[in-house]
Amino acid sequence: ELGFRWLERNRPDAPRRSIVHGDFRVGNFMVGPDGLHVVLDWECCHLGNGIEDIGWLCTRSWRFGRVDRPVGGLDQYAPLFAAYEAAGGRRVGEDEVHYWEVFGLVRWAVINMMQGYGHMFAGRRSPVFAACGRNVSQFEYELLMTLSGRYR
């Protein structure tokens, strides 16, 4: 509830809508020696704020322990923002990306709660879904630390 309240109170102005991948993260990239080849898994695609994809990529959950490299555990913000703008995207602000990182934590917690529920009560017994339910407390902690300013 705290995360939802924070999101409502801090919502950025709505820019011109664009195509949002919806699950833009390292696990959905195919990369070869010469760079990015393909972005996979477009089932979450929708119209919205394009910075949502940047925030999802930078959400703490997708850093896999490399918290000093906020862009998917790979790099810092500045090179990503510059590349986005150079490719024709609009100017990217850290505050707006922060909003979408918080959104990502809340979203990922909800998805994991749904998976845990499916394991416990909806007949989708799976060790993976059970682990997702257990992970919710980690995302709640990361959300609290992010909102308190201890995590970025």
Short mmCIF file of N, CA, C and O in Angstrom, two decimals, residues 45-137:
data_model
loop_
_atom_site.label_atom_id
_atom_site.label_comp_id
_atom_site.label_asym_id
_atom_site.label_seq_id
_atom_site.Cartn_x
_atom_site.Cartn_y
_atom_site.Cartn_z
N CYS A 45 3.75 -5.69 -24.06
CA CYS A 45 3.82 -4.45 -24.85
C CYS A 45 2.52 -3.66 -24.71
O CYS A 45 1.42 -4.23 -24.68
N HIS A 46 2.66 -2.33 -24.61
CA HIS A 46 1.50 -1.45 -24.49
C HIS A 46 1.92 -0.03 -24.84
O HIS A 46 3.10 0.26 -25.02
N LEU A 47 0.94 0.85 -24.98
CA LEU A 47 1.21 2.26 -25.18
C LEU A 47 1.34 2.93 -23.82
O LEU A 47 0.55 2.67 -22.92
N GLY A 48 2.35 3.78 -23.67
CA GLY A 48 2.54 4.46 -22.40
C GLY A 48 3.77 5.34 -22.43
O GLY A 48 4.20 5.79 -23.49
N ASN A 49 4.35 5.54 -21.28
CA ASN A 49 5.54 6.36 -21.11
C ASN A 49 6.77 5.51 -21.41
O ASN A 49 7.03 4.53 -20.71
N GLY A 50 7.52 5.87 -22.44
CA GLY A 50 8.69 5.08 -22.84
C GLY A 50 9.74 4.94 -21.74
O GLY A 50 10.52 3.98 -21.74
N ILE A 51 9.76 5.87 -20.79
CA ILE A 51 10.73 5.80 -19.71
C ILE A 51 10.41 4.63 -18.78
O ILE A 51 11.26 4.17 -18.02
N GLU A 52 9.19 4.10 -18.85
CA GLU A 52 8.85 2.90 -18.07
C GLU A 52 9.83 1.77 -18.36
O GLU A 52 10.26 1.07 -17.45
N ASP A 53 10.18 1.58 -19.64
CA ASP A 53 11.14 0.52 -20.00
C ASP A 53 12.51 0.77 -19.38
O ASP A 53 13.16 -0.17 -18.91
N ILE A 54 12.94 2.01 -19.36
CA ILE A 54 14.24 2.32 -18.76
C ILE A 54 14.18 2.05 -17.25
O ILE A 54 15.09 1.45 -16.68
N GLY A 55 13.10 2.46 -16.61
CA GLY A 55 12.95 2.21 -15.18
C GLY A 55 12.91 0.73 -14.85
O GLY A 55 13.49 0.29 -13.85
N TRP A 56 12.25 -0.06 -15.69
CA TRP A 56 12.17 -1.51 -15.45
C TRP A 56 13.57 -2.13 -15.57
O TRP A 56 13.97 -2.94 -14.74
N LEU A 57 14.32 -1.74 -16.58
CA LEU A 57 15.69 -2.23 -16.76
C LEU A 57 16.56 -1.86 -15.56
O LEU A 57 17.44 -2.62 -15.16
N CYS A 58 16.30 -0.70 -14.96
CA CYS A 58 17.12 -0.21 -13.85
C CYS A 58 16.58 -0.60 -12.48
O CYS A 58 17.21 -0.30 -11.46
N THR A 59 15.42 -1.26 -12.43
CA THR A 59 14.87 -1.69 -11.15
C THR A 59 15.88 -2.60 -10.44
O THR A 59 16.51 -3.46 -11.06
N ARG A 60 16.02 -2.40 -9.17
CA ARG A 60 17.03 -3.10 -8.38
C ARG A 60 16.99 -4.63 -8.57
O ARG A 60 18.02 -5.29 -8.55
N SER A 61 15.83 -5.20 -8.77
CA SER A 61 15.69 -6.65 -8.94
C SER A 61 16.46 -7.19 -10.13
O SER A 61 16.85 -8.35 -10.14
N TRP A 62 16.67 -6.36 -11.15
CA TRP A 62 17.35 -6.82 -12.37
C TRP A 62 18.84 -6.51 -12.37
O TRP A 62 19.50 -6.63 -13.39
N ARG A 63 19.38 -6.12 -11.23
CA ARG A 63 20.82 -5.85 -11.13
C ARG A 63 21.60 -7.08 -10.71
O ARG A 63 22.81 -7.12 -10.80
N PHE A 64 20.90 -8.07 -10.20
CA PHE A 64 21.49 -9.35 -9.82
C PHE A 64 22.75 -9.19 -8.98
O PHE A 64 23.80 -9.76 -9.27
N GLY A 65 22.62 -8.38 -7.92
CA GLY A 65 23.70 -8.20 -6.97
C GLY A 65 24.70 -7.12 -7.34
O GLY A 65 25.51 -6.72 -6.51
N ARG A 66 24.66 -6.65 -8.55
CA ARG A 66 25.59 -5.58 -8.98
C ARG A 66 24.89 -4.23 -8.81
O ARG A 66 24.67 -3.51 -9.77
N VAL A 67 24.60 -3.91 -7.56
CA VAL A 67 23.80 -2.73 -7.27
C VAL A 67 24.53 -1.43 -7.58
O VAL A 67 23.89 -0.37 -7.70
N ASP A 68 25.85 -1.48 -7.73
CA ASP A 68 26.62 -0.29 -8.09
C ASP A 68 26.49 0.04 -9.57
O ASP A 68 26.98 1.07 -10.02
N ARG A 69 25.84 -0.83 -10.34
CA ARG A 69 25.61 -0.62 -11.77
C ARG A 69 24.10 -0.69 -12.02
O ARG A 69 23.54 -1.74 -12.30
N PRO A 70 23.43 0.44 -11.91
CA PRO A 70 21.97 0.44 -11.90
C PRO A 70 21.30 0.01 -13.20
O PRO A 70 20.13 -0.37 -13.17
N VAL A 71 21.99 0.03 -14.30
CA VAL A 71 21.37 -0.35 -15.57
C VAL A 71 21.55 -1.86 -15.77
O VAL A 71 22.52 -2.33 -16.36
N GLY A 72 20.62 -2.61 -15.21
CA GLY A 72 20.63 -4.06 -15.37
C GLY A 72 21.88 -4.74 -14.83
O GLY A 72 22.21 -5.84 -15.25
N GLY A 73 22.60 -4.10 -13.91
CA GLY A 73 23.84 -4.65 -13.39
C GLY A 73 25.00 -4.51 -14.35
O GLY A 73 26.07 -5.07 -14.12
N LEU A 74 24.81 -3.73 -15.42
CA LEU A 74 25.83 -3.61 -16.47
C LEU A 74 26.56 -2.28 -16.49
O LEU A 74 27.74 -2.22 -16.83
N ASP A 75 25.86 -1.19 -16.19
CA ASP A 75 26.46 0.14 -16.42
C ASP A 75 25.77 1.18 -15.54
O ASP A 75 24.84 0.87 -14.79
N GLN A 76 26.23 2.41 -15.68
CA GLN A 76 25.67 3.57 -14.99
C GLN A 76 24.55 4.19 -15.82
O GLN A 76 24.38 3.87 -16.99
N TYR A 77 23.81 5.11 -15.21
CA TYR A 77 22.69 5.76 -15.88
C TYR A 77 23.12 6.59 -17.09
O TYR A 77 22.49 6.53 -18.14
N ALA A 78 24.14 7.42 -16.94
CA ALA A 78 24.48 8.43 -17.95
C ALA A 78 24.65 7.86 -19.36
O ALA A 78 24.08 8.41 -20.31
N PRO A 79 25.40 6.77 -19.56
CA PRO A 79 25.53 6.24 -20.93
C PRO A 79 24.20 5.77 -21.52
O PRO A 79 23.94 5.98 -22.70
N LEU A 80 23.35 5.18 -20.70
CA LEU A 80 22.04 4.73 -21.19
C LEU A 80 21.18 5.93 -21.58
O LEU A 80 20.58 5.96 -22.66
N PHE A 81 21.14 6.94 -20.72
CA PHE A 81 20.33 8.12 -21.01
C PHE A 81 20.81 8.80 -22.30
O PHE A 81 20.01 9.19 -23.14
N ALA A 82 22.12 8.92 -22.44
CA ALA A 82 22.68 9.56 -23.64
C ALA A 82 22.35 8.76 -24.89
O ALA A 82 21.99 9.33 -25.93
N ALA A 83 22.46 7.44 -24.82
CA ALA A 83 22.15 6.59 -25.98
C ALA A 83 20.67 6.67 -26.34
O ALA A 83 20.31 6.73 -27.52
N TYR A 84 19.80 6.70 -25.33
CA TYR A 84 18.37 6.81 -25.57
C TYR A 84 18.04 8.12 -26.30
O TYR A 84 17.32 8.12 -27.30
N GLU A 85 18.60 9.20 -25.79
CA GLU A 85 18.36 10.51 -26.40
C GLU A 85 18.94 10.57 -27.82
O GLU A 85 18.30 11.08 -28.74
N ALA A 86 20.15 10.02 -28.02
CA ALA A 86 20.78 10.03 -29.34
C ALA A 86 20.00 9.22 -30.36
O ALA A 86 20.02 9.52 -31.55
N ALA A 87 19.30 8.19 -29.90
CA ALA A 87 18.52 7.34 -30.80
C ALA A 87 17.15 7.93 -31.12
O ALA A 87 16.35 7.29 -31.79
N GLY A 88 16.90 9.13 -30.61
CA GLY A 88 15.64 9.78 -30.95
C GLY A 88 14.64 9.84 -29.81
O GLY A 88 13.54 10.35 -29.99
N GLY A 89 15.02 9.31 -28.67
CA GLY A 89 14.13 9.42 -27.51
C GLY A 89 14.22 10.81 -26.91
O GLY A 89 15.11 11.59 -27.23
N ARG A 90 13.30 11.12 -26.06
CA ARG A 90 13.32 12.44 -25.42
C ARG A 90 14.34 12.46 -24.29
O ARG A 90 14.91 11.42 -23.94
N ARG A 91 14.55 13.63 -23.72
CA ARG A 91 15.49 13.77 -22.62
C ARG A 91 15.03 12.92 -21.45
O ARG A 91 13.84 12.87 -21.14
N VAL A 92 15.96 12.23 -20.82
CA VAL A 92 15.66 11.34 -19.70
C VAL A 92 16.12 12.02 -18.41
O VAL A 92 17.27 12.46 -18.31
N GLY A 93 15.24 12.07 -17.41
CA GLY A 93 15.59 12.64 -16.11
C GLY A 93 15.67 11.55 -15.06
O GLY A 93 14.86 10.62 -15.04
N GLU A 94 16.65 11.67 -14.17
CA GLU A 94 16.83 10.65 -13.12
C GLU A 94 15.60 10.53 -12.22
O GLU A 94 15.27 9.44 -11.78
N ASP A 95 14.92 11.65 -11.93
CA ASP A 95 13.74 11.58 -11.07
C ASP A 95 12.63 10.75 -11.72
O ASP A 95 11.95 9.97 -11.04
N GLU A 96 12.45 10.92 -13.02
CA GLU A 96 11.42 10.14 -13.72
C GLU A 96 11.79 8.67 -13.76
O GLU A 96 10.95 7.80 -13.54
N VAL A 97 13.07 8.38 -14.00
CA VAL A 97 13.51 6.97 -13.99
C VAL A 97 13.33 6.39 -12.59
O VAL A 97 12.89 5.25 -12.44
N HIS A 98 13.62 7.19 -11.57
CA HIS A 98 13.42 6.73 -10.19
C HIS A 98 11.96 6.34 -9.96
O HIS A 98 11.66 5.31 -9.34
N TYR A 99 11.04 7.16 -10.46
CA TYR A 99 9.62 6.83 -10.34
C TYR A 99 9.35 5.44 -10.92
O TYR A 99 8.70 4.60 -10.30
N TRP A 100 9.87 5.20 -12.13
CA TRP A 100 9.60 3.92 -12.80
C TRP A 100 10.36 2.77 -12.15
O TRP A 100 9.93 1.61 -12.24
N GLU A 101 11.46 3.04 -11.48
CA GLU A 101 12.14 1.99 -10.69
C GLU A 101 11.26 1.58 -9.51
O GLU A 101 11.13 0.39 -9.21
N VAL A 102 10.67 2.57 -8.84
CA VAL A 102 9.75 2.25 -7.73
C VAL A 102 8.55 1.49 -8.27
O VAL A 102 8.13 0.49 -7.69
N PHE A 103 8.01 1.96 -9.39
CA PHE A 103 6.90 1.24 -10.03
C PHE A 103 7.31 -0.21 -10.30
O PHE A 103 6.53 -1.14 -10.06
N GLY A 104 8.54 -0.41 -10.78
CA GLY A 104 9.03 -1.76 -11.07
C GLY A 104 9.07 -2.64 -9.83
O GLY A 104 8.72 -3.82 -9.89
N LEU A 105 9.52 -2.08 -8.71
CA LEU A 105 9.54 -2.87 -7.47
C LEU A 105 8.13 -3.27 -7.05
O LEU A 105 7.89 -4.42 -6.65
N VAL A 106 7.19 -2.33 -7.13
CA VAL A 106 5.81 -2.63 -6.76
C VAL A 106 5.23 -3.66 -7.72
O VAL A 106 4.61 -4.65 -7.31
N ARG A 107 5.45 -3.44 -9.00
CA ARG A 107 4.94 -4.37 -10.02
C ARG A 107 5.50 -5.78 -9.82
O ARG A 107 4.76 -6.76 -9.86
N TRP A 108 6.81 -5.88 -9.59
CA TRP A 108 7.44 -7.18 -9.44
C TRP A 108 6.96 -7.88 -8.18
O TRP A 108 6.77 -9.09 -8.16
N ALA A 109 6.73 -7.12 -7.11
CA ALA A 109 6.19 -7.71 -5.88
C ALA A 109 4.79 -8.28 -6.15
O ALA A 109 4.48 -9.40 -5.72
N VAL A 110 3.96 -7.53 -6.86
CA VAL A 110 2.60 -8.00 -7.16
C VAL A 110 2.64 -9.25 -8.04
O VAL A 110 1.93 -10.23 -7.78
N ILE A 111 3.48 -9.26 -9.05
CA ILE A 111 3.61 -10.44 -9.91
C ILE A 111 4.03 -11.65 -9.10
O ILE A 111 3.47 -12.75 -9.25
N ASN A 112 4.99 -11.46 -8.20
CA ASN A 112 5.44 -12.58 -7.38
C ASN A 112 4.38 -13.04 -6.39
O ASN A 112 4.25 -14.24 -6.12
N MET A 113 3.58 -12.11 -5.86
CA MET A 113 2.46 -12.51 -5.00
C MET A 113 1.47 -13.37 -5.78
O MET A 113 0.96 -14.37 -5.27
N MET A 114 1.21 -12.98 -7.02
CA MET A 114 0.28 -13.76 -7.86
C MET A 114 0.83 -15.15 -8.11
O MET A 114 0.08 -16.14 -8.07
N GLN A 115 2.13 -15.26 -8.37
CA GLN A 115 2.74 -16.57 -8.60
C GLN A 115 2.66 -17.43 -7.34
O GLN A 115 2.36 -18.63 -7.41
N GLY A 116 2.95 -16.82 -6.19
CA GLY A 116 2.85 -17.57 -4.93
C GLY A 116 1.43 -18.02 -4.66
O GLY A 116 1.20 -19.14 -4.20
N TYR A 117 0.46 -17.16 -4.95
CA TYR A 117 -0.95 -17.52 -4.79
C TYR A 117 -1.30 -18.71 -5.71
O TYR A 117 -1.98 -19.64 -5.29
N GLY A 118 -0.81 -18.63 -6.95
CA GLY A 118 -1.07 -19.72 -7.88
C GLY A 118 -0.54 -21.04 -7.37
O GLY A 118 -1.18 -22.09 -7.51
N HIS A 119 0.62 -21.02 -6.73
CA HIS A 119 1.21 -22.23 -6.17
C HIS A 119 0.38 -22.76 -5.00
O HIS A 119 0.10 -23.95 -4.92
N MET A 120 -0.02 -21.85 -4.11
CA MET A 120 -0.72 -22.28 -2.90
C MET A 120 -2.19 -22.62 -3.12
O MET A 120 -2.69 -23.56 -2.50
N PHE A 121 -2.87 -21.86 -3.97
CA PHE A 121 -4.33 -21.96 -3.99
C PHE A 121 -4.95 -22.19 -5.36
O PHE A 121 -6.15 -22.46 -5.43
N ALA A 122 -4.21 -22.06 -6.44
CA ALA A 122 -4.83 -22.10 -7.76
C ALA A 122 -4.41 -23.32 -8.58
O ALA A 122 -4.59 -23.34 -9.79
N GLY A 123 -3.84 -24.33 -7.94
CA GLY A 123 -3.52 -25.56 -8.63
C GLY A 123 -2.33 -25.49 -9.56
O GLY A 123 -2.18 -26.33 -10.44
N ARG A 124 -1.46 -24.50 -9.40
CA ARG A 124 -0.26 -24.39 -10.23
C ARG A 124 0.97 -24.68 -9.38
O ARG A 124 1.84 -23.84 -9.22
N ARG A 125 1.01 -25.87 -8.82
CA ARG A 125 2.09 -26.24 -7.91
C ARG A 125 3.41 -26.23 -8.66
O ARG A 125 3.56 -26.87 -9.69
N SER A 126 4.36 -25.47 -8.12
CA SER A 126 5.65 -25.35 -8.77
C SER A 126 6.65 -24.79 -7.77
O SER A 126 6.34 -23.80 -7.09
N PRO A 127 7.85 -25.37 -7.70
CA PRO A 127 8.88 -24.79 -6.83
C PRO A 127 9.23 -23.35 -7.23
O PRO A 127 9.52 -22.51 -6.39
N VAL A 128 9.17 -23.06 -8.53
CA VAL A 128 9.46 -21.70 -9.00
C VAL A 128 8.40 -20.74 -8.48
O VAL A 128 8.73 -19.65 -7.96
N PHE A 129 7.13 -21.10 -8.58
CA PHE A 129 6.06 -20.22 -8.09
C PHE A 129 6.13 -20.08 -6.58
O PHE A 129 5.87 -19.01 -6.03
N ALA A 130 6.48 -21.15 -5.88
CA ALA A 130 6.63 -21.07 -4.42
C ALA A 130 7.75 -20.10 -4.06
O ALA A 130 7.61 -19.28 -3.15
N ALA A 131 8.86 -20.17 -4.78
CA ALA A 131 9.98 -19.25 -4.53
C ALA A 131 9.58 -17.82 -4.81
O ALA A 131 9.98 -16.89 -4.10
N CYS A 132 8.77 -17.61 -5.85
CA CYS A 132 8.29 -16.26 -6.15
C CYS A 132 7.51 -15.70 -4.97
O CYS A 132 7.71 -14.53 -4.59
N GLY A 133 6.64 -16.49 -4.39
CA GLY A 133 5.89 -16.03 -3.22
C GLY A 133 6.80 -15.67 -2.07
O GLY A 133 6.58 -14.69 -1.36
N ARG A 134 7.85 -16.44 -1.87
CA ARG A 134 8.80 -16.18 -0.80
C ARG A 134 9.58 -14.90 -1.06
O ARG A 134 9.95 -14.17 -0.15
N ASN A 135 9.83 -14.58 -2.32
CA ASN A 135 10.64 -13.41 -2.68
C ASN A 135 9.96 -12.08 -2.40
O ASN A 135 10.62 -11.04 -2.39
N VAL A 136 8.65 -12.08 -2.20
CA VAL A 136 7.91 -10.83 -2.02
C VAL A 136 8.50 -10.01 -0.88
O VAL A 136 8.63 -8.79 -0.98
N SER A 137 8.88 -10.66 0.20
CA SER A 137 9.43 -9.91 1.34
C SER A 137 10.72 -9.19 0.96
O SER A 137 10.99 -8.08 1.45
#
